[in-house]
Coordinates of C-alpha atoms in Angstrom, one line a residue:
M1 CA -164.6 -85.8 -70.4
D2 CA -162.4 -84.9 -73.4
T3 CA -161.8 -88.6 -74.1
V4 CA -165.5 -89.5 -73.6
N5 CA -166.5 -86.7 -76.1
A6 CA -163.8 -87.9 -78.6
V7 CA -165.2 -91.5 -78.4
K8 CA -168.8 -90.2 -78.6
N9 CA -168.2 -87.9 -81.5
G10 CA -166.1 -90.2 -83.6
K11 CA -162.8 -88.4 -83.1
T12 CA -161.0 -91.7 -82.7
I13 CA -159.1 -94.1 -85.0
L14 CA -159.4 -97.9 -85.0
G15 CA -156.7 -100.3 -86.1
I16 CA -157.2 -104.0 -86.4
E17 CA -154.5 -106.5 -87.2
L18 CA -155.0 -110.2 -87.9
G19 CA -151.9 -111.9 -86.6
S20 CA -150.8 -115.5 -86.5
T21 CA -152.2 -116.3 -83.1
R22 CA -154.3 -113.2 -82.2
I23 CA -156.6 -110.7 -83.8
K24 CA -156.2 -107.4 -82.0
G25 CA -158.0 -104.1 -82.2
V26 CA -156.8 -100.8 -80.8
L27 CA -158.8 -97.6 -80.6
I28 CA -156.6 -94.5 -80.3
D29 CA -157.0 -90.7 -80.2
K30 CA -155.4 -88.3 -82.7
N31 CA -152.2 -88.3 -80.7
G32 CA -151.8 -92.0 -80.7
N33 CA -152.9 -92.6 -77.2
V34 CA -154.6 -96.0 -76.7
L35 CA -158.2 -95.7 -75.5
A36 CA -159.5 -99.2 -75.7
T37 CA -158.4 -102.7 -77.0
G38 CA -160.1 -105.8 -78.2
I39 CA -158.7 -109.3 -78.8
H40 CA -159.6 -112.7 -80.3
D41 CA -157.3 -115.6 -80.1
W42 CA -157.0 -118.1 -82.9
E43 CA -154.6 -120.5 -84.5
N44 CA -153.9 -121.8 -88.0
S45 CA -154.7 -125.3 -89.1
F46 CA -152.7 -127.8 -91.2
V47 CA -155.3 -129.2 -93.6
N48 CA -154.5 -131.3 -96.7
E49 CA -150.8 -130.3 -96.4
I50 CA -151.7 -126.6 -96.2
W51 CA -151.3 -124.1 -93.4
T52 CA -154.6 -122.2 -93.4
Y53 CA -157.4 -120.4 -91.6
G54 CA -161.0 -121.1 -92.7
F55 CA -162.9 -118.1 -94.2
E56 CA -165.6 -118.4 -91.6
E57 CA -162.9 -118.3 -89.0
I58 CA -161.7 -115.1 -90.5
H59 CA -165.1 -113.5 -90.5
T60 CA -166.0 -114.7 -87.0
G61 CA -162.6 -113.7 -85.6
L62 CA -162.9 -110.2 -87.0
R63 CA -166.4 -109.7 -85.4
Q64 CA -165.2 -111.2 -82.1
C65 CA -162.3 -108.8 -82.0
Y66 CA -164.4 -105.8 -82.7
S67 CA -167.0 -107.0 -80.1
S68 CA -164.3 -107.3 -77.5
L69 CA -163.2 -103.7 -78.3
R70 CA -166.7 -102.3 -78.3
K71 CA -167.4 -103.8 -74.8
D72 CA -164.1 -102.3 -73.6
V73 CA -165.2 -98.9 -74.8
E74 CA -168.6 -99.3 -73.0
T75 CA -166.9 -100.4 -69.8
K76 CA -164.4 -97.6 -69.7
Y77 CA -166.4 -94.7 -71.0
G78 CA -170.0 -95.6 -70.8
V79 CA -170.4 -94.9 -74.5
T80 CA -171.8 -97.1 -77.3
L81 CA -169.4 -97.0 -80.2
E82 CA -171.3 -95.6 -83.2
K83 CA -168.8 -93.3 -85.0
I84 CA -165.1 -93.7 -85.7
G85 CA -162.9 -91.1 -87.5
A86 CA -160.9 -93.7 -89.5
I87 CA -160.2 -97.4 -89.7
G88 CA -157.1 -99.3 -90.8
I89 CA -156.8 -103.1 -91.4
S90 CA -153.6 -105.0 -91.2
A91 CA -152.7 -108.7 -91.3
M92 CA -150.0 -111.3 -91.9
M93 CA -148.2 -110.5 -95.1
H94 CA -147.9 -112.8 -98.2
G95 CA -149.9 -115.9 -98.8
Y96 CA -152.7 -116.5 -101.3
I97 CA -156.4 -115.7 -101.4
A98 CA -158.2 -116.4 -104.7
L99 CA -161.6 -115.1 -105.5
D100 CA -164.0 -115.5 -108.4
S101 CA -165.9 -112.6 -110.2
K102 CA -168.5 -112.7 -107.5
G103 CA -166.0 -112.3 -104.7
N104 CA -166.3 -115.8 -103.5
P105 CA -163.2 -117.8 -102.4
I106 CA -162.4 -120.6 -104.9
A107 CA -159.4 -122.1 -103.1
P108 CA -158.2 -122.5 -99.5
F109 CA -156.4 -119.6 -98.0
Q110 CA -152.7 -120.4 -98.1
T111 CA -150.8 -118.4 -95.4
W112 CA -147.2 -117.2 -95.4
R113 CA -146.2 -120.4 -93.6
N114 CA -146.6 -122.6 -96.6
T115 CA -143.5 -123.6 -98.4
N116 CA -145.1 -125.6 -101.2
T117 CA -143.9 -123.1 -103.9
Q118 CA -140.3 -124.0 -104.4
E119 CA -140.5 -124.7 -108.2
A120 CA -142.4 -121.4 -108.8
A121 CA -140.2 -119.3 -106.6
D122 CA -137.0 -120.6 -108.2
K123 CA -138.3 -120.0 -111.8
L124 CA -139.5 -116.5 -111.0
T125 CA -136.3 -115.6 -109.2
E126 CA -134.3 -116.6 -112.3
L127 CA -136.7 -114.9 -114.7
F128 CA -136.8 -111.6 -112.7
R129 CA -133.3 -111.6 -111.4
F130 CA -134.9 -110.6 -108.2
N131 CA -135.5 -112.8 -105.1
I132 CA -139.0 -114.2 -104.9
P133 CA -139.4 -116.0 -101.6
L134 CA -141.6 -119.1 -101.3
R135 CA -144.3 -117.3 -99.3
W136 CA -144.8 -114.4 -101.7
T137 CA -148.3 -114.2 -103.4
I138 CA -146.9 -114.3 -106.9
A139 CA -145.0 -117.6 -106.1
H140 CA -148.3 -119.1 -104.8
L141 CA -150.1 -118.0 -107.9
Y142 CA -147.5 -119.3 -110.3
Q143 CA -147.3 -122.6 -108.5
R144 CA -151.0 -123.0 -108.9
M145 CA -150.6 -122.3 -112.6
L146 CA -147.7 -124.8 -112.9
S147 CA -149.8 -127.4 -111.1
Q148 CA -152.8 -126.6 -113.4
E149 CA -155.2 -126.3 -110.5
E150 CA -158.7 -126.0 -111.7
H151 CA -159.6 -122.9 -109.8
V152 CA -157.1 -120.7 -111.7
K153 CA -159.3 -120.7 -114.8
R154 CA -162.0 -119.0 -112.7
L155 CA -159.7 -116.5 -111.1
D156 CA -160.8 -112.9 -110.9
Y157 CA -158.8 -111.5 -107.9
V158 CA -155.7 -112.5 -105.9
V159 CA -155.0 -110.7 -102.7
T160 CA -153.5 -111.0 -99.2
L161 CA -155.5 -111.3 -96.0
S162 CA -155.5 -107.6 -95.2
G163 CA -156.7 -106.8 -98.7
Y164 CA -159.4 -109.4 -98.4
I165 CA -160.7 -107.9 -95.2
H166 CA -160.5 -104.4 -96.7
L167 CA -162.5 -105.6 -99.7
L168 CA -165.3 -107.0 -97.4
L169 CA -165.4 -103.7 -95.5
T170 CA -165.2 -101.3 -98.4
G171 CA -165.7 -103.1 -101.7
K172 CA -162.4 -101.6 -102.9
K173 CA -159.7 -103.8 -104.5
V174 CA -156.7 -101.9 -103.2
I175 CA -153.6 -102.7 -101.1
G176 CA -150.9 -100.7 -99.2
I177 CA -147.6 -100.6 -100.9
G178 CA -145.8 -102.4 -98.0
D179 CA -148.2 -105.4 -98.2
A180 CA -148.1 -105.2 -102.0
A181 CA -144.3 -105.6 -101.8
G182 CA -144.9 -109.1 -100.4
M183 CA -147.1 -109.9 -103.3
F184 CA -144.9 -108.8 -106.3
P185 CA -141.7 -106.7 -106.7
I186 CA -142.3 -103.0 -106.3
D187 CA -140.7 -100.1 -108.2
S188 CA -140.0 -97.5 -105.5
D189 CA -139.9 -94.7 -108.1
T190 CA -143.4 -95.4 -109.5
L191 CA -144.8 -96.7 -106.2
T192 CA -146.5 -99.7 -107.9
Y193 CA -145.6 -103.1 -109.3
D194 CA -142.4 -103.3 -111.3
A195 CA -143.6 -102.9 -114.9
D196 CA -140.9 -104.9 -116.6
M197 CA -141.3 -107.9 -114.3
A198 CA -145.1 -107.7 -114.7
K199 CA -144.6 -108.0 -118.5
K200 CA -142.5 -111.0 -118.0
F201 CA -145.0 -112.7 -115.8
N202 CA -147.9 -111.8 -118.2
R203 CA -146.0 -113.7 -120.9
L204 CA -145.9 -116.7 -118.6
A205 CA -149.6 -116.5 -118.0
K206 CA -150.3 -116.3 -121.7
E207 CA -148.1 -119.3 -122.4
C208 CA -150.1 -121.2 -119.7
G209 CA -153.3 -120.3 -121.5
Y210 CA -154.7 -117.7 -119.1
P211 CA -156.5 -114.6 -120.5
W212 CA -155.8 -112.2 -117.6
K213 CA -152.8 -110.1 -116.9
M214 CA -151.2 -109.8 -113.4
E215 CA -152.3 -106.1 -113.1
D216 CA -155.9 -107.1 -113.8
I217 CA -156.2 -109.6 -110.9
F218 CA -153.9 -108.0 -108.3
P219 CA -155.1 -105.1 -106.1
R220 CA -154.3 -101.5 -107.0
V221 CA -151.3 -100.2 -104.9
L222 CA -151.7 -97.2 -102.6
A223 CA -149.1 -95.4 -100.4
A224 CA -149.5 -94.3 -96.8
G225 CA -151.7 -91.2 -96.5
E226 CA -154.0 -92.0 -99.5
S227 CA -157.7 -92.7 -99.1
A228 CA -158.7 -96.3 -99.7
G229 CA -162.5 -96.1 -99.6
V230 CA -165.2 -96.0 -96.9
L231 CA -167.0 -98.5 -94.7
T232 CA -170.1 -99.8 -96.5
Q233 CA -173.3 -100.8 -94.9
E234 CA -172.3 -104.5 -95.6
G235 CA -168.9 -103.8 -94.1
A236 CA -170.3 -102.3 -91.0
A237 CA -172.7 -105.2 -90.5
L238 CA -169.8 -107.7 -90.9
L239 CA -167.7 -105.8 -88.3
D240 CA -170.4 -105.0 -85.7
E241 CA -173.0 -107.7 -85.2
T242 CA -175.1 -105.3 -83.1
G243 CA -175.7 -103.1 -86.1
T244 CA -174.7 -100.0 -84.1
L245 CA -171.6 -98.9 -86.1
K246 CA -172.4 -96.5 -88.8
A247 CA -171.2 -96.7 -92.4
G248 CA -169.2 -94.0 -94.2
I249 CA -166.0 -94.2 -92.1
P250 CA -162.9 -93.7 -94.2
L251 CA -160.3 -96.4 -94.4
C252 CA -156.5 -96.1 -95.0
P253 CA -154.7 -98.6 -97.4
P254 CA -154.6 -102.1 -95.8
E255 CA -151.1 -103.0 -94.8
G256 CA -149.1 -106.1 -93.9
D257 CA -147.6 -106.8 -90.4
A258 CA -144.1 -105.8 -91.5
G259 CA -145.2 -102.3 -92.5
T260 CA -147.2 -101.8 -89.3
G261 CA -144.3 -103.0 -87.3
M262 CA -142.1 -100.4 -88.9
V263 CA -144.7 -97.7 -88.1
A264 CA -145.2 -98.9 -84.5
T265 CA -141.4 -98.7 -83.8
N266 CA -140.9 -95.5 -85.7
S267 CA -138.6 -97.3 -88.1
V268 CA -139.6 -95.9 -91.5
A269 CA -136.6 -93.7 -92.4
P270 CA -133.4 -95.0 -94.1
G271 CA -130.9 -96.3 -91.6
T272 CA -133.5 -97.4 -89.1
G273 CA -134.5 -101.0 -88.4
N274 CA -136.8 -103.1 -86.3
V275 CA -137.1 -106.7 -85.2
S276 CA -140.5 -108.3 -84.7
A277 CA -140.3 -111.6 -82.8
G278 CA -143.3 -113.8 -82.3
T279 CA -144.8 -116.7 -84.2
S280 CA -142.4 -115.7 -87.0
T281 CA -139.4 -113.5 -86.6
F282 CA -138.3 -110.8 -89.0
A283 CA -135.8 -108.0 -89.1
M284 CA -136.5 -104.9 -91.3
I285 CA -133.7 -102.5 -92.3
V286 CA -134.7 -99.4 -94.4
L287 CA -132.0 -98.9 -97.0
D288 CA -130.2 -95.8 -98.2
K289 CA -128.8 -97.7 -101.2
Q290 CA -129.6 -100.9 -103.2
L291 CA -128.0 -104.2 -102.3
R292 CA -125.1 -105.2 -104.5
I293 CA -126.2 -108.7 -105.4
L294 CA -129.3 -111.0 -105.2
H295 CA -129.6 -113.0 -101.9
R296 CA -132.2 -115.8 -101.7
E297 CA -132.2 -115.3 -97.9
I298 CA -133.3 -111.7 -98.1
D299 CA -136.6 -110.2 -99.1
M300 CA -136.7 -106.8 -100.8
V301 CA -139.9 -105.0 -99.7
T302 CA -140.8 -101.4 -98.9
T303 CA -142.0 -99.2 -96.1
P304 CA -145.7 -98.0 -96.2
T305 CA -144.4 -95.0 -98.2
G306 CA -142.4 -97.0 -100.7
F307 CA -138.8 -96.8 -99.4
A308 CA -136.8 -99.9 -100.3
C309 CA -136.4 -102.2 -97.3
A310 CA -134.4 -105.4 -96.7
M311 CA -136.1 -108.1 -94.7
S312 CA -134.6 -111.1 -93.0
H313 CA -137.7 -113.2 -92.5
A314 CA -137.7 -116.4 -90.5
N315 CA -140.9 -118.5 -90.7
N316 CA -140.3 -119.9 -87.3
G317 CA -140.1 -117.9 -84.1
T318 CA -141.6 -118.8 -80.8
T319 CA -144.1 -121.5 -81.7
D320 CA -142.0 -124.4 -80.3
L321 CA -140.8 -122.3 -77.4
N322 CA -144.5 -121.7 -76.5
A323 CA -145.1 -125.4 -76.7
W324 CA -142.4 -126.1 -74.1
V325 CA -143.9 -123.5 -71.7
Q326 CA -147.3 -125.2 -72.2
L327 CA -145.6 -128.4 -71.1
F328 CA -144.4 -126.8 -67.9
E329 CA -148.0 -125.4 -67.4
E330 CA -149.3 -129.0 -67.7
F331 CA -146.7 -130.2 -65.2
S332 CA -147.7 -127.4 -62.8
S333 CA -151.3 -128.5 -63.0
L334 CA -150.4 -132.1 -62.4
M335 CA -148.5 -131.1 -59.3
E336 CA -151.5 -128.9 -58.2
I337 CA -149.4 -125.7 -58.3
K338 CA -151.5 -122.7 -59.1
T339 CA -150.0 -120.5 -61.8
T340 CA -150.8 -118.7 -65.0
A341 CA -149.2 -118.8 -68.4
G342 CA -148.0 -115.3 -68.0
E343 CA -146.3 -116.1 -64.7
L344 CA -144.6 -119.1 -66.2
F345 CA -143.3 -117.1 -69.2
E346 CA -141.9 -114.5 -66.9
K347 CA -140.3 -116.9 -64.5
L348 CA -138.8 -119.2 -67.2
Y349 CA -137.6 -116.3 -69.3
T350 CA -136.0 -114.5 -66.3
H351 CA -134.4 -117.8 -65.1
T352 CA -132.5 -118.0 -68.4
L353 CA -130.3 -115.2 -67.3
Q354 CA -128.7 -117.7 -64.9
G355 CA -127.7 -119.9 -67.8
D356 CA -124.4 -120.0 -69.7
P357 CA -123.8 -117.5 -72.5
D358 CA -123.4 -120.3 -75.0
C359 CA -126.4 -122.3 -73.6
G360 CA -124.1 -124.9 -72.1
G361 CA -123.7 -126.7 -75.4
L362 CA -127.4 -127.3 -75.9
L363 CA -128.9 -127.0 -79.4
A364 CA -132.5 -126.6 -80.6
Y365 CA -134.4 -125.9 -83.8
G366 CA -138.0 -124.6 -83.5
Y367 CA -138.8 -125.5 -87.1
Y368 CA -142.5 -126.0 -86.8
S369 CA -142.7 -125.3 -90.5
G370 CA -140.3 -124.9 -93.4
E371 CA -137.6 -122.2 -93.0
N372 CA -136.6 -120.2 -96.1
I373 CA -133.4 -118.7 -94.8
T374 CA -131.9 -122.1 -94.2
M375 CA -133.5 -123.6 -97.3
M376 CA -135.7 -126.1 -95.5
N377 CA -139.1 -126.7 -97.1
E378 CA -140.5 -128.5 -94.1
G379 CA -139.9 -128.4 -90.4
R380 CA -139.3 -130.7 -87.4
P381 CA -138.8 -129.2 -84.0
V382 CA -135.6 -130.7 -82.6
F383 CA -133.8 -130.5 -79.2
L384 CA -130.2 -131.8 -79.0
R385 CA -127.5 -132.2 -76.4
T386 CA -124.3 -134.2 -75.9
P387 CA -123.3 -136.1 -72.8
G388 CA -121.0 -133.2 -71.9
S389 CA -123.6 -130.5 -72.3
R390 CA -124.6 -128.5 -69.2
F391 CA -128.2 -129.6 -69.1
N392 CA -130.2 -127.5 -66.7
L393 CA -133.5 -125.5 -66.8
A394 CA -131.8 -122.2 -67.4
N395 CA -129.7 -123.4 -70.4
F396 CA -132.7 -125.4 -71.7
M397 CA -134.9 -122.3 -71.9
R398 CA -132.1 -120.0 -73.0
V399 CA -131.3 -122.2 -76.0
H400 CA -135.0 -122.0 -77.1
L401 CA -134.9 -118.2 -76.8
Y402 CA -131.6 -118.1 -78.8
T403 CA -132.9 -120.4 -81.5
S404 CA -135.9 -118.2 -82.0
L405 CA -133.4 -115.6 -83.3
G406 CA -131.1 -118.1 -85.1
A407 CA -132.4 -118.0 -88.7
V408 CA -133.1 -114.3 -88.7
K409 CA -129.5 -113.7 -87.4
L410 CA -128.2 -115.5 -90.5
G411 CA -130.0 -113.0 -92.7
L412 CA -128.9 -110.0 -90.7
D413 CA -125.3 -111.2 -91.0
I414 CA -125.7 -111.1 -94.8
L415 CA -126.9 -107.5 -94.7
T416 CA -124.4 -106.1 -92.1
Q417 CA -121.3 -108.1 -93.1
Q418 CA -121.6 -108.9 -96.8
E419 CA -123.6 -105.8 -97.9
Q420 CA -122.3 -103.3 -95.3
V421 CA -125.8 -102.1 -94.6
R422 CA -125.9 -99.2 -92.2
V423 CA -128.0 -99.6 -89.1
D424 CA -128.4 -96.6 -86.9
R425 CA -130.8 -98.1 -84.4
I426 CA -132.8 -101.3 -83.8
T427 CA -136.2 -101.2 -82.2
A428 CA -137.8 -104.4 -81.1
H429 CA -141.4 -105.5 -80.6
G430 CA -143.5 -108.7 -80.2
G431 CA -144.2 -111.2 -77.6
F432 CA -140.6 -112.3 -77.4
F433 CA -139.7 -109.1 -75.6
K434 CA -142.6 -109.0 -73.2
T435 CA -140.5 -110.1 -70.2
K436 CA -138.4 -107.1 -69.5
G437 CA -134.6 -107.3 -70.2
V438 CA -134.5 -110.9 -71.5
G439 CA -135.3 -111.3 -75.1
Q440 CA -134.1 -107.7 -75.7
R441 CA -130.7 -108.6 -74.2
Y442 CA -130.3 -111.7 -76.4
L443 CA -131.2 -109.7 -79.5
A444 CA -128.6 -107.1 -78.6
A445 CA -126.1 -109.9 -78.4
A446 CA -127.2 -111.3 -81.8
V447 CA -127.0 -108.0 -83.7
A448 CA -124.1 -106.6 -81.7
A449 CA -126.0 -103.3 -81.4
P450 CA -128.2 -101.4 -78.9
V451 CA -131.8 -102.6 -78.9
T452 CA -134.7 -100.4 -77.8
V453 CA -138.1 -101.7 -76.7
M454 CA -140.6 -98.8 -76.5
K455 CA -143.4 -98.6 -73.9
T456 CA -145.9 -99.0 -76.7
A457 CA -144.3 -102.3 -78.0
S458 CA -147.1 -104.5 -76.6
E459 CA -149.7 -102.7 -78.8
G460 CA -147.8 -103.9 -81.9
G461 CA -149.2 -103.8 -85.4
A462 CA -152.8 -103.0 -84.5
W463 CA -151.4 -99.7 -83.1
G464 CA -149.2 -99.3 -86.2
I465 CA -152.1 -99.6 -88.6
A466 CA -154.2 -97.2 -86.4
L467 CA -151.3 -94.7 -86.7
L468 CA -151.4 -95.1 -90.5
A469 CA -155.2 -94.4 -90.4
A470 CA -154.5 -91.4 -88.2
F471 CA -151.9 -90.1 -90.7
M472 CA -154.4 -90.3 -93.5
M473 CA -157.0 -88.5 -91.4
N474 CA -154.9 -85.8 -89.8
K475 CA -151.8 -85.2 -92.0
K476 CA -150.8 -81.7 -92.8
D477 CA -150.1 -80.5 -96.4
N478 CA -146.9 -82.1 -97.7
E479 CA -146.2 -83.8 -94.3
S480 CA -144.4 -87.1 -94.7
L481 CA -145.1 -90.2 -92.6
E482 CA -141.6 -89.9 -91.2
E483 CA -142.3 -86.3 -90.0
F484 CA -145.8 -87.3 -88.7
L485 CA -144.4 -90.1 -86.5
E486 CA -141.2 -88.2 -85.4
T487 CA -142.9 -84.9 -84.4
R488 CA -146.5 -85.8 -83.5
I489 CA -146.5 -89.4 -82.1
F490 CA -143.1 -90.4 -80.7
P491 CA -141.6 -87.3 -79.0
D492 CA -143.1 -88.2 -75.7
I493 CA -142.9 -92.0 -76.0
S494 CA -140.0 -93.4 -74.0
G495 CA -138.3 -96.8 -74.2
D496 CA -135.7 -99.0 -72.6
T497 CA -132.4 -99.5 -74.4
V498 CA -130.1 -102.4 -73.8
M499 CA -126.5 -102.4 -74.8
P500 CA -124.9 -105.7 -76.0
E501 CA -122.7 -107.4 -73.4
S502 CA -119.4 -109.0 -74.5
D503 CA -120.0 -112.3 -72.8
D504 CA -123.4 -112.6 -74.4
M505 CA -122.1 -111.7 -77.8
E506 CA -119.3 -114.3 -77.6
G507 CA -121.8 -116.9 -76.3
F508 CA -124.3 -116.2 -79.0
Q509 CA -121.6 -116.6 -81.6
V510 CA -120.7 -120.0 -80.2
F511 CA -124.3 -121.0 -80.3
M512 CA -124.6 -119.8 -84.0
E513 CA -121.6 -122.0 -84.9
H514 CA -123.4 -125.0 -83.4
Y515 CA -126.6 -123.8 -85.1
Q516 CA -125.0 -123.8 -88.6
K517 CA -123.2 -127.1 -88.1
G518 CA -126.3 -128.8 -86.8
L519 CA -128.5 -127.8 -89.8
A520 CA -127.5 -131.2 -91.3
I521 CA -129.3 -132.8 -88.3
E522 CA -132.4 -130.8 -88.9
K523 CA -132.3 -131.7 -92.6
S524 CA -132.0 -135.4 -91.7
A525 CA -134.9 -135.2 -89.3
I526 CA -137.0 -133.8 -92.2
E527 CA -135.8 -136.6 -94.5
H528 CA -136.3 -139.5 -92.1
M529 CA -139.4 -138.5 -90.0
D530 CA -142.9 -138.5 -91.5
W531 CA -145.0 -136.4 -89.2
Q532 CA -148.7 -136.7 -90.1
G533 CA -150.6 -134.0 -88.2
A534 CA -151.4 -135.1 -84.7
G535 CA -151.1 -138.8 -85.5
P536 CA -148.4 -141.2 -84.5
L537 CA -144.8 -140.5 -85.4
R538 CA -143.7 -142.9 -88.2
F539 CA -140.2 -143.5 -89.3
F540 CA -139.5 -144.1 -93.0
G541 CA -138.6 -147.8 -93.5
D542 CA -140.8 -149.0 -90.7

């Protein structure tokens, strides 16, 4: 009855995260317990050489996710959801959404997956003396300026996906500092965009003939715990197509999936780290000191409270791995064997434990798109073996799990070996770790450190942004986010910890030697294979 009353009286918190392949909603109580969930599956499209989601897809997906959650609430508690204590919106970081003065999109949404910003990223990195990755919002904006795209003249607002949704729901042009850190470099002392770098960029804008300044067209930065507006009548109508949800609900600052991943794994204090492995794979290490030198492979971002954080971000994670599992699903159907995708993943993942620690000499690259860590602007999924390789199902699946961690491992090596970054613990989350004891074991081998997967790992970033909304709503005077998570959310949440095994570490190291040597093959595939969407494969010179 306590839970029913909490739902009925609006003593709950809603978090919604728009991920690469799924939009998920999580309704929690003030202690972080999950009360209901909602999902909507979707997928990006490659249109006119751009990885994108249509704006109508975004609006529809948001409504469908909320509708799924609302129905879950009605089924479990017999309550129609009218009131919610607070809401938080999260989404894929980076990318580029451009709006005019009326709030209308004036260019396709370019996601983090796009690598068509090399010229801009290189020039900005040199100008700022600060690494600007290809997927950052400022790189997308500057590339559009360099290309003299017509819409830039009409530009009034540039934002990420979470900030765009937040604008639709509240009318407020704000962004959480963690998401802002993937748009433009952040000053952790002032908790906003770096002023000196902003001045340098504004000079570039003036030279290109644009009247605006970066600060005028980017969202205002807010830290965790700050109020970010309330749900408007229009926002409520967008979210809930039944018209039942009431306006006036407070929202926390919208955040990116990196920040919500940190919160969901209690990895927001210096020395802590987390690895999120799914469609993309990234490792976040909260720093207790600045890096010595600039590394193009490493993003410098922040936690939701503004602590400096180093990110090893690989654009490619499990997309190609998932495609192979779908192939086995198709084969099962052909053979009239009844199974589910979930059963296939669990069986195939578990079977990899029977494989060789070095994958039997097999090699794969799941480069569905470009990969910034290895400096590839496009991708070609590749599987390779020699006549002497030990080619069996266990090794075949194991190498695809290993390679999902390959690029991010290169970035982590820079941090731990070259920069001597301290890592007290690694917490993992994401679909890669859903099968117990498999992906977790391979990550432990890759990082040569214990890896913990918490019981709440499957709730992911939607739970993380719900916790940020709960922090805003329930925080005590002078209570930090670190204290809130440590003392009020995570004391009773257990997890499974796996220690690295020596055979796995040695085998993973051999795989990585093959991985680095074979990058020339991946590069050659990009140079010599012209892959046009779903059309026929054409070789250059044919």
